[in-house]
Coordinates of C-alpha atoms in Angstrom, one line a residue:
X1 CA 0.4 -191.4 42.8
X2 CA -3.4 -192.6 43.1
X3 CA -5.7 -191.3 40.5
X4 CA -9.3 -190.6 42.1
X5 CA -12.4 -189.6 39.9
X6 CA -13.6 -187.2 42.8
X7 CA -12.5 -184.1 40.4
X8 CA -11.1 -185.4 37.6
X9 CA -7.8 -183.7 36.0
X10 CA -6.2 -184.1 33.2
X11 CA -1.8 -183.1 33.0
X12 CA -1.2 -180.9 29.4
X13 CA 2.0 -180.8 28.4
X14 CA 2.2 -177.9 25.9
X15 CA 5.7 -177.6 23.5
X16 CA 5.9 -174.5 22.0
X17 CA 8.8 -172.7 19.8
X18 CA 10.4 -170.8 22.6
X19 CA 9.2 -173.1 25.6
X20 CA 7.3 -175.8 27.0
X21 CA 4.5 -175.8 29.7
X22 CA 3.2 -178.4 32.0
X23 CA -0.8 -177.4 33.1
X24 CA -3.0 -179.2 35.5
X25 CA -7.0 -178.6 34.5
X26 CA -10.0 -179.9 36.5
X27 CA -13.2 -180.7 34.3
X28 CA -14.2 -177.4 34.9
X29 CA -11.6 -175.8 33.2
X30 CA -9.6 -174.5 36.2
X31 CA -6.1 -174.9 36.6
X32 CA -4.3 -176.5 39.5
X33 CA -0.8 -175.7 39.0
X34 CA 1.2 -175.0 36.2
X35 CA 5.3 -174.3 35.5
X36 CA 7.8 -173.4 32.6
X37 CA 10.9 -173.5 31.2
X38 CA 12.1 -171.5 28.3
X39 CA 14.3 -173.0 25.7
X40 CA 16.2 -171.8 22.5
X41 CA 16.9 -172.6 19.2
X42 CA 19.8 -172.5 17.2
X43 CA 19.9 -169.4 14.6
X44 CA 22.9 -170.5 12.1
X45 CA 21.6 -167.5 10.3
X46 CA 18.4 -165.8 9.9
X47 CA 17.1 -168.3 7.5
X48 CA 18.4 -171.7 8.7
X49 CA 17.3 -172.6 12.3
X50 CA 17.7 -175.4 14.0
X51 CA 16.5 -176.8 17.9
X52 CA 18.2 -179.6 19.8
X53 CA 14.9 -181.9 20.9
X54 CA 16.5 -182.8 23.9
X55 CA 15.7 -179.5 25.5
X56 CA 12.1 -180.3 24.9
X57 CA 12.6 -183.8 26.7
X58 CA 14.2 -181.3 29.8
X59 CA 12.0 -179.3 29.7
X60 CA 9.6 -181.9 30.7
X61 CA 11.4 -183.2 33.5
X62 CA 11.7 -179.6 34.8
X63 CA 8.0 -178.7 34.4
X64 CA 6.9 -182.0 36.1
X65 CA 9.5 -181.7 39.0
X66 CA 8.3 -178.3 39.8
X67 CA 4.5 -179.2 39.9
X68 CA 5.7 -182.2 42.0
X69 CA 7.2 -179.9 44.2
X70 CA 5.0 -177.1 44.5
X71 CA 1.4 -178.6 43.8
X72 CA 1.6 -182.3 44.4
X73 CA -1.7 -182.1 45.4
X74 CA -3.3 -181.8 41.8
X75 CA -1.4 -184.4 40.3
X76 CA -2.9 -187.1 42.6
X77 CA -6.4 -186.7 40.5
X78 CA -4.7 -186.8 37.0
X79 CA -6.6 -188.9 34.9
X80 CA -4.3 -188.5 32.0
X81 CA -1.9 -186.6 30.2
X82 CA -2.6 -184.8 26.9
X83 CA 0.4 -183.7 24.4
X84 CA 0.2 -180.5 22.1
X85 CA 2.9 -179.0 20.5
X86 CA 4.4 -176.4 17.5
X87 CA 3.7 -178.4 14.2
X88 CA 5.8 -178.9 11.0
X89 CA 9.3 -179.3 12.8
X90 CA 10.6 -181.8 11.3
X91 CA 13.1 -184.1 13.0
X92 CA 14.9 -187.4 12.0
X93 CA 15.1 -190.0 14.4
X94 CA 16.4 -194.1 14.2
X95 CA 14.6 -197.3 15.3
X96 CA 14.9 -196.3 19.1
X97 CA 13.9 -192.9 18.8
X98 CA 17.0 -191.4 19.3
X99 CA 17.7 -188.4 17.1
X100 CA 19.8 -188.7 14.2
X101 CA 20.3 -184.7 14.1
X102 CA 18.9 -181.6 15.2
X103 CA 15.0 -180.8 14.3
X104 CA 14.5 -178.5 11.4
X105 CA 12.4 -175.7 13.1
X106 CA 9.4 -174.5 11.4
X107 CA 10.5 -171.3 10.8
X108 CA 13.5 -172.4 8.9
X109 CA 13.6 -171.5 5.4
X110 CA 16.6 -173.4 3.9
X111 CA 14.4 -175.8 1.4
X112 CA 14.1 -173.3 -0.9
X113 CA 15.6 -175.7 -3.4
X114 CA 13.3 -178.0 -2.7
X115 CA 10.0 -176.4 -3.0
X116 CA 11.3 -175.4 -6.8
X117 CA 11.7 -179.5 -6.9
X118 CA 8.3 -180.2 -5.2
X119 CA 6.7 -177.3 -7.6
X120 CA 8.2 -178.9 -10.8
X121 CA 7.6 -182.5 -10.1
X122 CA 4.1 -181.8 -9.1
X123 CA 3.0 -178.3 -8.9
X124 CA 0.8 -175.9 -6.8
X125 CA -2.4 -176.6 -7.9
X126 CA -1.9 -180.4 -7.4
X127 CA -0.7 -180.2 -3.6
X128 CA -2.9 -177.2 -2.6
X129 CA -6.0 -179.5 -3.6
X130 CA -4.9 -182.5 -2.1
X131 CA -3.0 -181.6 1.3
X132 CA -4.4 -177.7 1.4
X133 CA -1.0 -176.1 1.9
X134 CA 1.0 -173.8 0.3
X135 CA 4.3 -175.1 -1.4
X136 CA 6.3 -173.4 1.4
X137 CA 9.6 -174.4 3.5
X138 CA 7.3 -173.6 6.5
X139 CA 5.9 -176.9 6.2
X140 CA 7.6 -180.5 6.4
X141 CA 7.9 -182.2 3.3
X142 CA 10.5 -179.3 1.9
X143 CA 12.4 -180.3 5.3
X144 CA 12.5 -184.1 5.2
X145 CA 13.8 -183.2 1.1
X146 CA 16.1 -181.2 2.4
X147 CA 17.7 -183.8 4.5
X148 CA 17.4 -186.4 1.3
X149 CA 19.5 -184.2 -0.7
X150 CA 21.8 -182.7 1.6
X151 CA 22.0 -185.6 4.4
X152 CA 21.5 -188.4 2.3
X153 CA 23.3 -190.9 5.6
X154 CA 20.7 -188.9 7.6
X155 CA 17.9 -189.6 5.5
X156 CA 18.9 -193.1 5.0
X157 CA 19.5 -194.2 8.4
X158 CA 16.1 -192.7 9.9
X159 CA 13.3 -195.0 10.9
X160 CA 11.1 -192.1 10.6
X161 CA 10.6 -188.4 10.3
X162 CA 8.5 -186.7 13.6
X163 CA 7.2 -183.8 14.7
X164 CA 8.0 -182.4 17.9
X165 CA 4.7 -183.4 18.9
X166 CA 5.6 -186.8 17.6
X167 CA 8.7 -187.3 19.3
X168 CA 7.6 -186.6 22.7
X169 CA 4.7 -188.7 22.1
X170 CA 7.3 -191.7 21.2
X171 CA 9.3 -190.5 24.2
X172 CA 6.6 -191.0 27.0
X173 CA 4.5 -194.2 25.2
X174 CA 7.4 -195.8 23.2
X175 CA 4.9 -195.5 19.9
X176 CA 5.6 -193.9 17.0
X177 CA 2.0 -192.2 16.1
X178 CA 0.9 -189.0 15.1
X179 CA -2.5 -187.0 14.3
X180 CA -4.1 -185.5 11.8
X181 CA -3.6 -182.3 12.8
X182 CA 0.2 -182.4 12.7
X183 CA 0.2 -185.0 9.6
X184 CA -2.0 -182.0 7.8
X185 CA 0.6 -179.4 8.3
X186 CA 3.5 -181.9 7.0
X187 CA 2.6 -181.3 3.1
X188 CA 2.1 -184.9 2.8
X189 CA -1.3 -185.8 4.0
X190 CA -4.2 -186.0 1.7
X191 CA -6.8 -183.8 4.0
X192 CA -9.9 -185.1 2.0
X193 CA -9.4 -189.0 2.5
X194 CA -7.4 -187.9 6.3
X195 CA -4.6 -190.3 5.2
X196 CA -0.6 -190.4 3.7
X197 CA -1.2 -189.2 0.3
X198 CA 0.1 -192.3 -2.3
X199 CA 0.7 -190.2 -5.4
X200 CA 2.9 -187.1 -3.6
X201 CA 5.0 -189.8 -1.8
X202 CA 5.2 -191.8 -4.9
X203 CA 6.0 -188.7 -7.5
X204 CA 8.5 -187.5 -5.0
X205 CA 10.2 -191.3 -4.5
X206 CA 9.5 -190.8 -0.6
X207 CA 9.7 -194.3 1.4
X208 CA 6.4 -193.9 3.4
X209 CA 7.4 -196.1 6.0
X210 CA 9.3 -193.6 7.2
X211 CA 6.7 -191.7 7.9
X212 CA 4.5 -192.7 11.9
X213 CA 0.9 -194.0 11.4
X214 CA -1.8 -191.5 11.4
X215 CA -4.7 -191.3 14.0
X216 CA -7.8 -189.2 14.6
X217 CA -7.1 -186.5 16.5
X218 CA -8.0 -187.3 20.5
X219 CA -6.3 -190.5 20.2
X220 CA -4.9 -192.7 22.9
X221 CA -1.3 -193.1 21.7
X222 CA -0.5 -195.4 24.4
X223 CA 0.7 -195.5 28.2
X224 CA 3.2 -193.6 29.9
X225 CA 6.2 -196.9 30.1
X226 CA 8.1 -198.1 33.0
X227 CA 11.5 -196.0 31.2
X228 CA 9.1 -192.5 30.4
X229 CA 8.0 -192.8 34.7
X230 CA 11.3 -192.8 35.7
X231 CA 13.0 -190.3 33.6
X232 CA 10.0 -187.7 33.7
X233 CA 8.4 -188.4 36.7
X234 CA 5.2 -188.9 35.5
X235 CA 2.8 -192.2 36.7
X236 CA 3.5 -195.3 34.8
X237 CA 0.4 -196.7 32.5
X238 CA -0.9 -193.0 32.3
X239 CA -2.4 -192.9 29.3
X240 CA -1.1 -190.2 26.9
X241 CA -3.9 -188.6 24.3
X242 CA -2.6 -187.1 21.2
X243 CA -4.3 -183.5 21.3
X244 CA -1.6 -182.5 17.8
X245 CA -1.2 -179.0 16.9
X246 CA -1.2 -176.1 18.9
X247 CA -3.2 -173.7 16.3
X248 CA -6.1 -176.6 16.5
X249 CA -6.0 -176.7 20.3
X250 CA -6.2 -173.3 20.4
X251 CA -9.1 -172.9 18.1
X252 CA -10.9 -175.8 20.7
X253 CA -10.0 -173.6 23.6
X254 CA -11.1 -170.3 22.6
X255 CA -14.6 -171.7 21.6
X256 CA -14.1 -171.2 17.6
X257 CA -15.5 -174.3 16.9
X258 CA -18.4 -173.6 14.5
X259 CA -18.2 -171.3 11.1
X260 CA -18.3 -167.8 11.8
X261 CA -16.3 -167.5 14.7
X262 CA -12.2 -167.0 14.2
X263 CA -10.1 -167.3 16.7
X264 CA -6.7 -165.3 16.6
X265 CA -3.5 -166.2 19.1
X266 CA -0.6 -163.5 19.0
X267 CA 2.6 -164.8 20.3
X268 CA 5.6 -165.9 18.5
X269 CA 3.7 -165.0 15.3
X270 CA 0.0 -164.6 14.8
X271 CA -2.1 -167.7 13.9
X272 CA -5.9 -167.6 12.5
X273 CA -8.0 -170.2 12.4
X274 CA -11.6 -170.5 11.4
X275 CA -14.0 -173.8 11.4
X276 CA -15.2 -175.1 8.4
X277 CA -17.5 -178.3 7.7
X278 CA -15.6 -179.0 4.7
X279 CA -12.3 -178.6 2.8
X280 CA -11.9 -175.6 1.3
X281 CA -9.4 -173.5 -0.4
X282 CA -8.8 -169.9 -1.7
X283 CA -8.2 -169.6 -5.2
X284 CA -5.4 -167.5 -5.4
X285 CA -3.9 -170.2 -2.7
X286 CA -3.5 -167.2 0.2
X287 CA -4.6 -169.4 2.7
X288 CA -4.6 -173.3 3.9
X289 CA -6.5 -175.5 4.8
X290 CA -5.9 -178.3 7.5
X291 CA -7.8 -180.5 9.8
X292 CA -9.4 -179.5 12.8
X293 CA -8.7 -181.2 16.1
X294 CA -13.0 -181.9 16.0
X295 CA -12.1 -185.3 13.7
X296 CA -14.0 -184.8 10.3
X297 CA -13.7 -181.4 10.4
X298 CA -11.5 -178.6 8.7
X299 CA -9.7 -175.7 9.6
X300 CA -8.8 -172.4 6.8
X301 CA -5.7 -171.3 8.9
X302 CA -3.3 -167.8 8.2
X303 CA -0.1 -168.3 10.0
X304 CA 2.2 -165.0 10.3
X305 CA 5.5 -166.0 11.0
X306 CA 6.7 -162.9 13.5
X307 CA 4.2 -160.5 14.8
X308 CA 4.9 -160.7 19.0
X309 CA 8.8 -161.7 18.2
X310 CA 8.5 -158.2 16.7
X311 CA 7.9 -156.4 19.6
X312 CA 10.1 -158.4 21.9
X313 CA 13.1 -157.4 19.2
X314 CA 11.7 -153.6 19.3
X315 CA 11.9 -154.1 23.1
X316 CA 15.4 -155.4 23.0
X317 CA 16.5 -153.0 20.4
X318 CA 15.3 -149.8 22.6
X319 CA 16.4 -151.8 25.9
X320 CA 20.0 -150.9 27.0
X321 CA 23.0 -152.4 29.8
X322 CA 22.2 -148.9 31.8
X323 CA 19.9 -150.2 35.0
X324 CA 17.9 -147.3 34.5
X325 CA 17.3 -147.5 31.2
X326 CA 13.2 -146.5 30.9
X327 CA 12.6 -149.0 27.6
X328 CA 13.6 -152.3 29.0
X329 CA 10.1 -154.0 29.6
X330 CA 6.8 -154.4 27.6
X331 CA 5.1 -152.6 30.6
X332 CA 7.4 -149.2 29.1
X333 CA 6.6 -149.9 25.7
X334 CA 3.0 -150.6 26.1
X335 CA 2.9 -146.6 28.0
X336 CA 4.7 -145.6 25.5
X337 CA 1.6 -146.9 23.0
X338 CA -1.1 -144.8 25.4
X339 CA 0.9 -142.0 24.3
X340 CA 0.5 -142.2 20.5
X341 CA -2.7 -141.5 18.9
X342 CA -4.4 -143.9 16.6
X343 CA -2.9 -144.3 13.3
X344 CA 0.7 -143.9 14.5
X345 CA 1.1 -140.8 13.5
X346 CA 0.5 -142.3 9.8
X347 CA 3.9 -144.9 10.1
X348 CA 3.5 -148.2 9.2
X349 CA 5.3 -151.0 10.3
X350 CA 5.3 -154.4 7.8
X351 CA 6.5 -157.6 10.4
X352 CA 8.3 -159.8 7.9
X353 CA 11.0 -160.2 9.7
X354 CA 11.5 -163.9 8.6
X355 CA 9.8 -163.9 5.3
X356 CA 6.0 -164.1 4.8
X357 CA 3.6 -166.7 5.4
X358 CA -0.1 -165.8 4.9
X359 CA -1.4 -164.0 2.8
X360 CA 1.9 -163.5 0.6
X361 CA 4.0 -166.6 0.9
X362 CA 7.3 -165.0 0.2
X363 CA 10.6 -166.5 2.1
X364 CA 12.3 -163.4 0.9
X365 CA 10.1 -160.5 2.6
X366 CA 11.7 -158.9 4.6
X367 CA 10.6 -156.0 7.6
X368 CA 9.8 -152.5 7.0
X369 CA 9.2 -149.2 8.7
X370 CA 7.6 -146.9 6.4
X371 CA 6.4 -142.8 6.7
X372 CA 9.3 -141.7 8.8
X373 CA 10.0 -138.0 9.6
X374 CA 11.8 -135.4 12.0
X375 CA 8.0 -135.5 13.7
X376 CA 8.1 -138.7 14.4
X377 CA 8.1 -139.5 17.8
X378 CA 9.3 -143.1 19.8
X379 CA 5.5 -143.5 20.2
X380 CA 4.5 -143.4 17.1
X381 CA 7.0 -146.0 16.4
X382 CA 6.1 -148.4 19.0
X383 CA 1.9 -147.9 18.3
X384 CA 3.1 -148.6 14.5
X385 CA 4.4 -152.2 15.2
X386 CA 1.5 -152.9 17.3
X387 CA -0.6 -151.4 14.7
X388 CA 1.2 -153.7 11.7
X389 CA 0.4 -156.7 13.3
X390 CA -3.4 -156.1 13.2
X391 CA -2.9 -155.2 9.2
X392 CA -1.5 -157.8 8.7
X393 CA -3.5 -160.4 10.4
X394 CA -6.7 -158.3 9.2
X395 CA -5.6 -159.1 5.2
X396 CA -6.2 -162.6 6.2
X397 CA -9.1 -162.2 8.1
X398 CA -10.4 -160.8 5.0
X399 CA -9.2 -163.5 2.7
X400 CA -11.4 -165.7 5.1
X401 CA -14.5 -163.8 5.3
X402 CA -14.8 -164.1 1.8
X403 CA -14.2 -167.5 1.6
X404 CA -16.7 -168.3 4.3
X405 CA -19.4 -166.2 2.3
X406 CA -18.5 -168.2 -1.1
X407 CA -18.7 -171.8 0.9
X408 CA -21.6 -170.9 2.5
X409 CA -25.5 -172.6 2.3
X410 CA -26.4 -169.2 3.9
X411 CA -26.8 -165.6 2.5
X412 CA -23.7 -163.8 3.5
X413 CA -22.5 -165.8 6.3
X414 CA -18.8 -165.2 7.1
X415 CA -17.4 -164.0 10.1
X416 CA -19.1 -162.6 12.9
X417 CA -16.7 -162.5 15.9
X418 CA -12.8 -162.3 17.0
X419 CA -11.6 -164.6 20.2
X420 CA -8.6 -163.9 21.0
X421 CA -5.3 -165.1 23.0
X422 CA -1.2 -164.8 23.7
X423 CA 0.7 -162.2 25.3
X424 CA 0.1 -159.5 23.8
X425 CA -3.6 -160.1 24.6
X426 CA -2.8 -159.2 28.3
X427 CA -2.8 -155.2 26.4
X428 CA -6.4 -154.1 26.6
X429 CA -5.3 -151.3 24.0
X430 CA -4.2 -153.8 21.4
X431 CA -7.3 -155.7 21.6
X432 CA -8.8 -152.1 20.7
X433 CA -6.6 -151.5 17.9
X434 CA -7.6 -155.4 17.0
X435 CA -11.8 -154.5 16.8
X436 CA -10.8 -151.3 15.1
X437 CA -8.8 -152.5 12.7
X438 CA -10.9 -155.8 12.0
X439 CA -14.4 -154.2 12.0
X440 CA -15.5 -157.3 14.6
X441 CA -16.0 -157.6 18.2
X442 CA -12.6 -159.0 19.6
X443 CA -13.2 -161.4 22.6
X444 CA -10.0 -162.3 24.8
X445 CA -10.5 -166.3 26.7
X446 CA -9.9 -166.4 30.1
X447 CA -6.6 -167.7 29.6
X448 CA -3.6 -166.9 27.3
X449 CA -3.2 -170.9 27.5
X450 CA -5.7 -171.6 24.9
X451 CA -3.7 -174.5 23.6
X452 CA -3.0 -176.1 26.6
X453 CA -7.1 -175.6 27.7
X454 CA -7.9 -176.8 24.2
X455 CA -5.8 -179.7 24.7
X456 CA -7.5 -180.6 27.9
X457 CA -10.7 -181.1 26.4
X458 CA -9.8 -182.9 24.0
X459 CA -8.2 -185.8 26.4
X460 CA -11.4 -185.4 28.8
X461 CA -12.9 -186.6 25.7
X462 CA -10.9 -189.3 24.9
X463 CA -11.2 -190.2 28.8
X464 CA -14.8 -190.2 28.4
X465 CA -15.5 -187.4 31.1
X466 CA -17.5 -185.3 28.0
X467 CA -19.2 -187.0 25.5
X468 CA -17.5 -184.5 22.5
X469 CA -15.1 -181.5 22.6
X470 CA -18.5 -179.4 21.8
X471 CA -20.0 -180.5 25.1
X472 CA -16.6 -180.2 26.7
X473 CA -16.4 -176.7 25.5
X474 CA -19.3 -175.4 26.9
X475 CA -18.2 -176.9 29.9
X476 CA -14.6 -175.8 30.1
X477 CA -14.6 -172.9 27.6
X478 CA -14.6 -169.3 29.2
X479 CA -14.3 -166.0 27.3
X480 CA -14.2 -162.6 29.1
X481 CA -16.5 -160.6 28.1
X482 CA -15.6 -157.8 30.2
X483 CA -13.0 -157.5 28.4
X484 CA -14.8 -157.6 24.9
X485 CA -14.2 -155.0 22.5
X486 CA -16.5 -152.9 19.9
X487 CA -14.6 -151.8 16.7
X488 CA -14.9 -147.8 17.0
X489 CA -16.7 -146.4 13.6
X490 CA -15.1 -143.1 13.5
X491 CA -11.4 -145.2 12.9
X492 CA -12.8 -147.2 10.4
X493 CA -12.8 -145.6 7.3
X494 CA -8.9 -144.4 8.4
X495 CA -7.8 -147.7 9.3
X496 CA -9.2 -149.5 5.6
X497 CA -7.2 -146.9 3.9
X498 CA -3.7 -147.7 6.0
X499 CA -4.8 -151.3 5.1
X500 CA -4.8 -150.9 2.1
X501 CA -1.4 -149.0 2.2
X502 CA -0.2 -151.9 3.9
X503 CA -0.5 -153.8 1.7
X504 CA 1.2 -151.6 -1.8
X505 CA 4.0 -151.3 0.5
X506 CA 4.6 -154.7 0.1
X507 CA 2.8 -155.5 -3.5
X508 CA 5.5 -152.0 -4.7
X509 CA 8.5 -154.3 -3.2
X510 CA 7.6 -157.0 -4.8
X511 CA 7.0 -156.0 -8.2
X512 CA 10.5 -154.0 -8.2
X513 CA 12.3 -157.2 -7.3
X514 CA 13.5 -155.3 -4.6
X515 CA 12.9 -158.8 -2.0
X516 CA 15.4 -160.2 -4.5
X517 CA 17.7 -158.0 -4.5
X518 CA 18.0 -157.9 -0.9
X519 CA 18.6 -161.4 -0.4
X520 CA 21.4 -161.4 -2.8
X521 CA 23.0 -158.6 -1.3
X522 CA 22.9 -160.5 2.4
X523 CA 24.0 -163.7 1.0
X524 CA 27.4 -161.9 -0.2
X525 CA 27.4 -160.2 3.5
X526 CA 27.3 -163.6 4.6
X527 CA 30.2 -164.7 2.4
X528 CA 32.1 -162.1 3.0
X529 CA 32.0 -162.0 6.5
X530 CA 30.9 -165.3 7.6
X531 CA 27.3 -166.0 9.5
X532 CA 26.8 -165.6 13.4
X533 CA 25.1 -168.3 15.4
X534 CA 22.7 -166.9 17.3
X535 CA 21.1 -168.6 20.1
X536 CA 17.4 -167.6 20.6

């Protein structure tokens, strides 16, 4: 395929946690053609997930065959291809890059063990200040233990430990490189000096050479090879930019690139991310800090693990085999929201259905539904998990305000706006219940693809079509304002008080070991009966 500068595109290839995406964009920001392919992980058991990578590799191949097929037009202009992906999967591979096992998915919370080895051999202070996480098995380091202890052949016989991002990175380039945005979710990346941090790999007897050379984010990794053309496609000598994580990309996409403005993408789970010019972290470590995909910069992130999955399982659970069933779509659960009135009827819903990230950090939280009665109506029920996901992003958004105002040169600076994307965004009432619930003006982009837009600027950077993702942003960037909306005052005073409800459900658990308990009681489920895989 030529390449002509006439109107300059760049290919994104976005790998998410339940499927990947191939997007054309011109310099303007419009797309050309798009496709996607769903995959599935493996779900040994609630807690301990794993993903085959080579359903990432075809999904590729899929995606690029299709745009071949249906829109071979745009690809003739493609300047090159940027990668962004999920981050913290963790996934062992040898010299070649051929995996040595399945990835450990981010979600998976089997390294418990691990963080209690992490937290005694070093403690939370120490890795919150130097890499801005949590000690968490959300992250990578607990993973690539995990496979130490448990694998030691595995661990042994890898060349290195990569991403997702990483992998297909290696996979179209032959080079094994990643960016700071994915090393600074890993737990192993010193986000101050934006390199391997010596003293964590050395205090945890970690061989760092197993770990892929760090770049700025916007990097050229290399050029697609004469194998990666073949097998995918794709032009050979393309180059391939390293755009990193998703959350980052997003952030870039959705225009949250100075303090003040947050951006918040509900899909999966809910991530929020807010730009800072600086490192900075909360003192009661309820949120992280990582860096931004603008290199030299910072994000404070809040990652919720299962907020959208939430209502996808609500909509399977109410779903049914009978073809006429009325509750078998997110178009019949969304009227069925219309129908409740605000406050659900006074149920509240708490989404931890695999553990707790942000603000509470808890692999043992668990979901809840909360105020049931006889009055209750299906409504109420389905407002209520729609509802719980804007507490519980709002506790975070919060947590950041407060941090922004503390950080800040400026009298009372902290957050001013919400932009918002993801699938749930598509619901104007949800982005109601958002401003209501958050007290802010909630903004949704143009497109739910704000990773995948964010991406592109970044690469039109790196291919010198903008001179910086700010000017690229201005460019590209598109919010819809017509769709913008204002936080209603009369809900307001409600809403704080079911916040802060929210939030003693949980705190009441907690301090009555009842998360504990629980767990206890499904591990000797699991023993007695035996685990099902799930595919999901």
């Amino acid at each position: 395929m030529s390449r002509s500068s006439a109107n300059p595109m760049v290919l994104v290839l976005d790998m998410g946690t339940t499927g990947g995406r191939a997007i054309v964009f011109d310099a303007n920001g419009q797309v050309h053609g798009s496709a996607y392919r769903e995959y599935r992980s493996v779900f040994h058991s609630p807690t301990v997930i794993d993903h085959d990578p080579e359903t990432w590799l075809q999904a590729i191949k899929e995606v690029i065959n299709e745009l071949k097929q249906t829109k071979p037009e745009c690809l003739a202009n493609v300047l090159g291809l940027a990668v962004t992906s999920q981050r913290a999967t963790i996934l062992p591979v040898d010299k070649n890059g051929t995996p040595l096992a399945p990835a450990i998915l981010w979600q998976d919370k089997r390294s418990i063990k691990e963080c209690k080895e992490i937290e005694e051999r070093l403690g939370h202070d120490t890795i919150y200040q130097r890499t801005g996480l949590k000690i968490d098995p959300y992250f990578s380091l607990p993973k690539i233990l995990w496979f130490r202890n448990e694998k030691p052949e595995i661990y042994h016989n890898a060349a290195y430990f990569l991403t997702a991002h990483d992998y297909i990175v290696h996979s179209l380039t032959g080079e094994f490189k990643t960016d700071w945005t994915q090393a600074s979710r890993t737990m192993l990346f010193n986000i101050h000096r934006f390199q391997w941090d010596d003293e964590i790999i050395r205090e945890l007897a970690l061989d760092e050479n197993k770990l892929p050379r760090a770049f700025p984010t916007g990097t050229i990794a290399g050029r697609i090879t004469k194998r990666a053309a073949s097998e995918f496609g794709l032009p050979e000598g393309l180059p391939v930019v390293m755009a990193g994580g998703d959350q980052q990309c997003a952030a870039v996409g959705l225009g949250a690139v100075q303090p003040g403005i947050v951006k918040v993408t509900t899909g999966t789970g809910s991530f929020v991310v807010a730009p800072i010019d600086h490192p900075a972290t909360s003192s009661k470590h309820k949120v992280v800090c990582s860096a931004s995909a603008i290199p030299g910069h910072w994000v404070m992130e809040a990652g919720i693990f299962t907020t959208g999955s939430t209502y996808r399982w609500l909509r399977d659970l109410l779903s049914s085999d009978d073809k006429n069933s009325t509750l078998g779509s997110y178009d019949a659960l969304n009227h069925q929201v219309e129908l409740s009135k605000p406050g659900a009827n006074g149920v509240l819903h708490v989404p931890h259905y695999a553990g707790s990230a942000a603000p509470y950090w808890n692999a043992k939280a668990s979901g809840v539904l909360f105020n049931l009665s006889l009055g209750i109506k299906k409504s109420d029920v389905i407002r209520a998990f729609l509802e719980g996901i804007c507490f519980e992003i709002n506790k975070n958004l919060k947590i950041i305000d407060s941090m922004l105002k503390e950080n800040s040169d400026q009298n009372h600076a902290g957050l001013t706006q919400v932009h918002v994307s993801g699938g749930l965004v598509r619901l104007d009432l949800f982005n109601q219940i958002q401003a209501d619930i958050y007290g802010l003006n909630v903004i949704p982009g143009t497109t739910e693809q704000a990773s995948a837009l964010g991406a592109a600027m970044i690469a039109f950077v790196a291919l010198k079509v903008f001179g910086d993702v700010t000017e690229a942003s201005k460019t590209m960037g598109s919010l819809d304002f017509g769709r913008m909306k204002m936080p209603n005052p009369e809900m307001r005073e409600i809403y704080q008080e079911m916040s802060e409800l929210h939030d003693a459900i949980y705190q009441a658990l907690l301090k009555a070991n009842i998360y504990e308990r629980s767990s206890k009681i499904i591990e000797k489920l699991n023993k007695k009966y035996g685990k099902e895989t799930i595919p999901m």
